[in-house]
mmCIF file with all atom_site columns, C-alpha atoms in Angstrom:
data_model
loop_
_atom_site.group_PDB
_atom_site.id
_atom_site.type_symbol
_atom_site.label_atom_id
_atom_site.label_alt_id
_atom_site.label_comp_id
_atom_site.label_asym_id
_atom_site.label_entity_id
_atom_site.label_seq_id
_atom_site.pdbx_PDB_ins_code
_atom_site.Cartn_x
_atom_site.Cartn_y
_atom_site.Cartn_z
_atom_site.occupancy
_atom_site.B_iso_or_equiv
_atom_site.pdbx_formal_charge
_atom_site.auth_seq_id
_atom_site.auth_comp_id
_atom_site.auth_asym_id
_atom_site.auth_atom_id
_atom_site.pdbx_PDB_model_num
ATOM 1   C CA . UNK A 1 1   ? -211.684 117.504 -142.005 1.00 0.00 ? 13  UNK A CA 1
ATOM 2   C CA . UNK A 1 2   ? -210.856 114.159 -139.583 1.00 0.00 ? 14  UNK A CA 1
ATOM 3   C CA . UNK A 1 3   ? -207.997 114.687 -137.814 1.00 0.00 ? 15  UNK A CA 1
ATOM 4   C CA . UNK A 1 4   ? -205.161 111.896 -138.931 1.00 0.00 ? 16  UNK A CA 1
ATOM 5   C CA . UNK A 1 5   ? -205.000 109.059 -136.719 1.00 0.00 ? 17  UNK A CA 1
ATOM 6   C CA . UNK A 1 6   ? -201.894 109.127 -134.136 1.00 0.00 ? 18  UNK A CA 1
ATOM 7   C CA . UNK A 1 7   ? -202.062 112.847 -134.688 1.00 0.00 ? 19  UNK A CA 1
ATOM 8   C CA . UNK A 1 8   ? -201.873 115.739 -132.017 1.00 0.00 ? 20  UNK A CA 1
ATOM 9   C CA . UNK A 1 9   ? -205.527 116.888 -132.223 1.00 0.00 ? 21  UNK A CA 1
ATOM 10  C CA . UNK A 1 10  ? -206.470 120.916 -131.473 1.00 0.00 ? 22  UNK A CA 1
ATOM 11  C CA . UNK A 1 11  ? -209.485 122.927 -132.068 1.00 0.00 ? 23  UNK A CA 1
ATOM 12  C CA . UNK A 1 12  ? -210.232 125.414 -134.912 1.00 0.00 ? 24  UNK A CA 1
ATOM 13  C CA . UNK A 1 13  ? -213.044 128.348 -134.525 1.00 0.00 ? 25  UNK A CA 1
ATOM 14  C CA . UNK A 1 14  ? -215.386 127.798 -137.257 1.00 0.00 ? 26  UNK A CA 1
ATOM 15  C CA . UNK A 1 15  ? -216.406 131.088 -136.617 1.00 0.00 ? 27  UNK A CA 1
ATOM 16  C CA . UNK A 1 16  ? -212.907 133.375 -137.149 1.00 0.00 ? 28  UNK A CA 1
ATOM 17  C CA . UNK A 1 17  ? -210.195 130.332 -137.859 1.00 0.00 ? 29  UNK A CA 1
ATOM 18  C CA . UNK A 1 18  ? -208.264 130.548 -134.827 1.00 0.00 ? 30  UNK A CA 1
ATOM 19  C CA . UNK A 1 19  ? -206.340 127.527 -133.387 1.00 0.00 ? 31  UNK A CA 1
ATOM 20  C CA . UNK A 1 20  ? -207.004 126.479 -129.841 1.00 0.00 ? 32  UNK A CA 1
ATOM 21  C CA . UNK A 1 21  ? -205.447 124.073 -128.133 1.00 0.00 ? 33  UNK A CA 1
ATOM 22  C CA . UNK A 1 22  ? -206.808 120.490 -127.238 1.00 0.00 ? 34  UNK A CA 1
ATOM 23  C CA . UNK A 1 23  ? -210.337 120.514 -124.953 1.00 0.00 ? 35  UNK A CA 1
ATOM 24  C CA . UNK A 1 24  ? -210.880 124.320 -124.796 1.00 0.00 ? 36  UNK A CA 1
ATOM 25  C CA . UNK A 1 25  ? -214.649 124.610 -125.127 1.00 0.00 ? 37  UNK A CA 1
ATOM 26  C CA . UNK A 1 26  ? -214.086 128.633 -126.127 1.00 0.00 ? 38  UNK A CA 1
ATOM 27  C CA . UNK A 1 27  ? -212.572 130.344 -128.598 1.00 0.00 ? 39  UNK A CA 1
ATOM 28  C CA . UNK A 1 28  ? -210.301 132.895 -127.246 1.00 0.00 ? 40  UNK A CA 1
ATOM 29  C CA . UNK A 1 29  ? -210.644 135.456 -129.938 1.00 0.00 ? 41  UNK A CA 1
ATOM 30  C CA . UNK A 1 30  ? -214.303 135.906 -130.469 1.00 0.00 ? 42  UNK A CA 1
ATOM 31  C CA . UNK A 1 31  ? -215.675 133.739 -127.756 1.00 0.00 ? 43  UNK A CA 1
ATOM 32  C CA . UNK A 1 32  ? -217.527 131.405 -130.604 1.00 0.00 ? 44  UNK A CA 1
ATOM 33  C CA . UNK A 1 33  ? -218.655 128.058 -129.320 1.00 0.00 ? 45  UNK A CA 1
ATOM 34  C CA . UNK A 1 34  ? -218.869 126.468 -132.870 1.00 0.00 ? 46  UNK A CA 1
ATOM 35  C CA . UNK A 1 35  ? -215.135 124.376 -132.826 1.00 0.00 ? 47  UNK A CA 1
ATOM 36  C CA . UNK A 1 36  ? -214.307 121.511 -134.946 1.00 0.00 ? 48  UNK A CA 1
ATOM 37  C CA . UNK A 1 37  ? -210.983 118.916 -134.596 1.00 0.00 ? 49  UNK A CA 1
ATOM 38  C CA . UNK A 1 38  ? -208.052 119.373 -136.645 1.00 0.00 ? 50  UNK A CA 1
ATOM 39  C CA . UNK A 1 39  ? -204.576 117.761 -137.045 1.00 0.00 ? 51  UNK A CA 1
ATOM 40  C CA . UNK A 1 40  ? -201.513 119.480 -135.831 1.00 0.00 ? 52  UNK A CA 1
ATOM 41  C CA . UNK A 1 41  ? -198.103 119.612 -137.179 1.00 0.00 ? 53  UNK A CA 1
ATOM 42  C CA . UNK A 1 42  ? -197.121 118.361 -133.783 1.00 0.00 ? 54  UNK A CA 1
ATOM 43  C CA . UNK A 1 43  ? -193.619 120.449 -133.543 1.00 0.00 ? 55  UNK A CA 1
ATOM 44  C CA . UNK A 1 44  ? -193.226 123.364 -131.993 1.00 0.00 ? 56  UNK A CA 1
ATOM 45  C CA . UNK A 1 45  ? -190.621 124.930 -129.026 1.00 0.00 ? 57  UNK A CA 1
ATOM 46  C CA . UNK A 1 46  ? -190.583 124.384 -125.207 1.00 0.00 ? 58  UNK A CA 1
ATOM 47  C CA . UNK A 1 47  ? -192.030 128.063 -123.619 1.00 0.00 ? 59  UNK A CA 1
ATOM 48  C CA . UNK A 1 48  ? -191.303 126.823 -120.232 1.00 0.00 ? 60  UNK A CA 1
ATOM 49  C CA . UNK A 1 49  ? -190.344 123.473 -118.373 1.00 0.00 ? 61  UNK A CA 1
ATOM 50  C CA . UNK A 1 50  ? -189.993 121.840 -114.557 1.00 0.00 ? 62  UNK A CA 1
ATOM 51  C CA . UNK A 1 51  ? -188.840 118.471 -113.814 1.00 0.00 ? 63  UNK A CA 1
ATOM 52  C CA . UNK A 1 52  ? -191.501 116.832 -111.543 1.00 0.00 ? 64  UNK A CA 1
ATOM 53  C CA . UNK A 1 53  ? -190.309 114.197 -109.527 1.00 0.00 ? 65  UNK A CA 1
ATOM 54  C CA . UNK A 1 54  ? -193.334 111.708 -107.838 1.00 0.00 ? 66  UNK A CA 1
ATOM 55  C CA . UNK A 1 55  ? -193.153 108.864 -106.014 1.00 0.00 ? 67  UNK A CA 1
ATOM 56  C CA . UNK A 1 56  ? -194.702 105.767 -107.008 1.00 0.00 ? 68  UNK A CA 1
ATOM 57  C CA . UNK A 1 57  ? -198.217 104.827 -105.439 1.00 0.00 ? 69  UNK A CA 1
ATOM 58  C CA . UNK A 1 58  ? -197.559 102.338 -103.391 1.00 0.00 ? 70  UNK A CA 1
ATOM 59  C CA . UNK A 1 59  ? -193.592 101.345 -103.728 1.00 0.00 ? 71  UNK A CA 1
ATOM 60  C CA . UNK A 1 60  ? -190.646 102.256 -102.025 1.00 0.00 ? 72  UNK A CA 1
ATOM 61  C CA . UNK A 1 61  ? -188.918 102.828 -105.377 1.00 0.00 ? 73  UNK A CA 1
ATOM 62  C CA . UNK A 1 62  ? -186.666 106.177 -106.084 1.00 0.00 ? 74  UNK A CA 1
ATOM 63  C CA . UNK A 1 63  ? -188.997 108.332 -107.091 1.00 0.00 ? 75  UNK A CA 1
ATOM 64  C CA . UNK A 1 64  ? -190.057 108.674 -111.097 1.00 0.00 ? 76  UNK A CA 1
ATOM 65  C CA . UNK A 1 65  ? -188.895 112.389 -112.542 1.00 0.00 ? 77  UNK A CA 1
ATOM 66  C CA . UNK A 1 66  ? -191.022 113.460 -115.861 1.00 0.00 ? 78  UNK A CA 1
ATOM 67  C CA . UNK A 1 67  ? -190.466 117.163 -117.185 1.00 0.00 ? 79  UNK A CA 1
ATOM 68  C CA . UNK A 1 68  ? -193.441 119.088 -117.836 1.00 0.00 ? 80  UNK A CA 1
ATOM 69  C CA . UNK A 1 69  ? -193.548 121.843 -119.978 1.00 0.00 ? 81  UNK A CA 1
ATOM 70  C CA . UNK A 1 70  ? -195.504 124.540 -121.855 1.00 0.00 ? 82  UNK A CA 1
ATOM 71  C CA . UNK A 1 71  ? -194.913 123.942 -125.946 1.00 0.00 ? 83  UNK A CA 1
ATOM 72  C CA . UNK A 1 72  ? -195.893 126.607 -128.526 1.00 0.00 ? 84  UNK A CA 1
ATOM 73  C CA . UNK A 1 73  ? -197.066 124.983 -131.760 1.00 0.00 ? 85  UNK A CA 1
ATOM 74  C CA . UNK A 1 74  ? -195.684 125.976 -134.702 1.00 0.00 ? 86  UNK A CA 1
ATOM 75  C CA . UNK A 1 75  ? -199.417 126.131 -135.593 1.00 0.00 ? 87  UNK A CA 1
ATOM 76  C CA . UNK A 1 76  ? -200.007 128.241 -132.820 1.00 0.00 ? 88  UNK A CA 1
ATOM 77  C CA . UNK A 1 77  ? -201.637 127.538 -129.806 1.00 0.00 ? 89  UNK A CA 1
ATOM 78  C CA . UNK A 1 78  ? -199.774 126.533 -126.243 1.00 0.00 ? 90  UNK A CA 1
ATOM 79  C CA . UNK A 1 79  ? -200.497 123.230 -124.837 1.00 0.00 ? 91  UNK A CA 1
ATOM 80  C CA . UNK A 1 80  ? -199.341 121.547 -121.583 1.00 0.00 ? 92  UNK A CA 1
ATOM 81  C CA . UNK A 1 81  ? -197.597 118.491 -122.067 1.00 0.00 ? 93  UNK A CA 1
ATOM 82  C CA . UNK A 1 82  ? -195.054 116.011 -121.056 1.00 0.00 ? 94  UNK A CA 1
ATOM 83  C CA . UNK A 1 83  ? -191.344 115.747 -122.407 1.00 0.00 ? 95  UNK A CA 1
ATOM 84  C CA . UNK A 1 84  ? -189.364 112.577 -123.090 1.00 0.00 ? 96  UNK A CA 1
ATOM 85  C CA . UNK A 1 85  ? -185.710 112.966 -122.520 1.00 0.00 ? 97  UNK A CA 1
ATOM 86  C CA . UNK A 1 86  ? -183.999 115.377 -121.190 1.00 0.00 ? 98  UNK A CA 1
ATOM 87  C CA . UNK A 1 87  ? -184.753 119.206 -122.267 1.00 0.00 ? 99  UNK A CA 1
ATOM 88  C CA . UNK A 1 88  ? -181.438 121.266 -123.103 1.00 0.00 ? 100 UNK A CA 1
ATOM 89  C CA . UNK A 1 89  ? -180.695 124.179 -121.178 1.00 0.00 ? 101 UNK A CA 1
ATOM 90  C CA . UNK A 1 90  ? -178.698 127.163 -121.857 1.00 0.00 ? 102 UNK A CA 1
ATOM 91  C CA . UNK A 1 91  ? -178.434 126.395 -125.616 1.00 0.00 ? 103 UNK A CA 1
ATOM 92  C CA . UNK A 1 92  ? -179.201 130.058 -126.799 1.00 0.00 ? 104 UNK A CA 1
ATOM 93  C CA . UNK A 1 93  ? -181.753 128.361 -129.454 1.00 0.00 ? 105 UNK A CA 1
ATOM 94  C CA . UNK A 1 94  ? -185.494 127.165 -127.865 1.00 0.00 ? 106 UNK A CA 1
ATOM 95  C CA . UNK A 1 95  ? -185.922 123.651 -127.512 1.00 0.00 ? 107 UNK A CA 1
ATOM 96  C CA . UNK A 1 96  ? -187.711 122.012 -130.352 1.00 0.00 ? 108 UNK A CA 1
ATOM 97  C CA . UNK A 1 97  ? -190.375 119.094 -129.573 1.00 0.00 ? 109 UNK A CA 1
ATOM 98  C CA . UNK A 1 98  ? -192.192 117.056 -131.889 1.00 0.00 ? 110 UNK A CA 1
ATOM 99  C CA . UNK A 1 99  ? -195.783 115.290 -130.702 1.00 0.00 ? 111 UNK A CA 1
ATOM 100 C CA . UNK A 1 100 ? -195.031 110.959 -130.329 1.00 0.00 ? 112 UNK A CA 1
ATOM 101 C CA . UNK A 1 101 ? -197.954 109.767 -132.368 1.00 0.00 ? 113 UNK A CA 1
ATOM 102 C CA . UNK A 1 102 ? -200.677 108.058 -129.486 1.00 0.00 ? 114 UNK A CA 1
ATOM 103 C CA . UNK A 1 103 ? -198.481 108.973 -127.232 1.00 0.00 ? 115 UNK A CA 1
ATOM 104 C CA . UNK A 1 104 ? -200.195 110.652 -123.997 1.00 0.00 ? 116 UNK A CA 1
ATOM 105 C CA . UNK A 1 105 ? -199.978 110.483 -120.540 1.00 0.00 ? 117 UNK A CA 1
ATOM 106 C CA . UNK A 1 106 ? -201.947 111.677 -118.018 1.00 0.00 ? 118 UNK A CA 1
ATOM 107 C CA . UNK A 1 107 ? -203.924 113.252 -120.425 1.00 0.00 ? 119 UNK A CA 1
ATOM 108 C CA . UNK A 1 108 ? -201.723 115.474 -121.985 1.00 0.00 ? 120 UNK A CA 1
ATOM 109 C CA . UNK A 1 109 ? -199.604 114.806 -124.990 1.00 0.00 ? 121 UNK A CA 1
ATOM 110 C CA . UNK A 1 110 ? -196.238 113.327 -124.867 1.00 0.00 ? 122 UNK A CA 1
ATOM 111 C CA . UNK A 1 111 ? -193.450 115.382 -127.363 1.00 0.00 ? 123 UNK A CA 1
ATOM 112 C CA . UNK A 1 112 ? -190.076 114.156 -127.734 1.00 0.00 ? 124 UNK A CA 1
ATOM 113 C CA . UNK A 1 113 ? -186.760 116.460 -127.817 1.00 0.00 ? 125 UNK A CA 1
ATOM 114 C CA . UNK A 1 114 ? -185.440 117.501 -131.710 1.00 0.00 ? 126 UNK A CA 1
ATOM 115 C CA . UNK A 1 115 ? -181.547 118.240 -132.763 1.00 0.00 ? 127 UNK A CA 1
ATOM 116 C CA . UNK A 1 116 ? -181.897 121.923 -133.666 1.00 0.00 ? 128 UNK A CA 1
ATOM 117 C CA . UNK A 1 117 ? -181.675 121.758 -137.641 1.00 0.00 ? 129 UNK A CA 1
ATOM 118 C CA . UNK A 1 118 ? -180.123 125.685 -138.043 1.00 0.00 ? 130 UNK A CA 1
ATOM 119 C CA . UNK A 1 119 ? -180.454 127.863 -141.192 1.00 0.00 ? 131 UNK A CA 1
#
């Protein structure tokens, strides 16, 4: 299977079918080697978060504040990543995120913040 183009990429175990997340070389369930790229869904919910705040190289600019934060796939695995906006807090319901096709930065992939869509 190729992975759709602008689509979050992780890593399947040929071996038992477990989803990994992006560059893991291992699986995690039966240490198999054989892994192949797949597409994502791309949504999932924020596990954990911290606002980073880092001065520009070289500028006496404020400095820039990014958020990032652990996401749990709704396919499964837990990648690092970066979040656009501003996460909610205290909302009783987990943050939804969906991946922003070629969107990364820094090397990890860039999700965006979802209206929770309730039952």
């Amino acid at each position: 299977m190729n992975p759709r183009e602008g689509s979050l990429v992780i890593q399947r175990c040929r071996a038992c079918g477990t989803l990994l997340a992006p560059l893991i070389a291992t699986c995690s369930a039966c240490h198999g080697v054989d892994l192949e790229s797949v597409s994502s869904s791309g949504i999932g919910s924020i596990v954990s978060s911290k606002v980073m705040h880092r001065e520009r190289y070289g500028t006496q600019d404020d400095p820039v504040s990014r958020t990032i934060a652990i996401v749990a796939l709704d396919d499964g695995p837990w990648v690092y990543s970066w979040i656009a906006g501003n996460v909610p807090t205290h909302s009783g319901q987990p943050a939804r995120v969906e991946f922003k096709p070629s969107a990364m930065v820094e090397r990890l992939p860039l999700f965006s913040v979802q209206t929770y869509q309730g039952p």
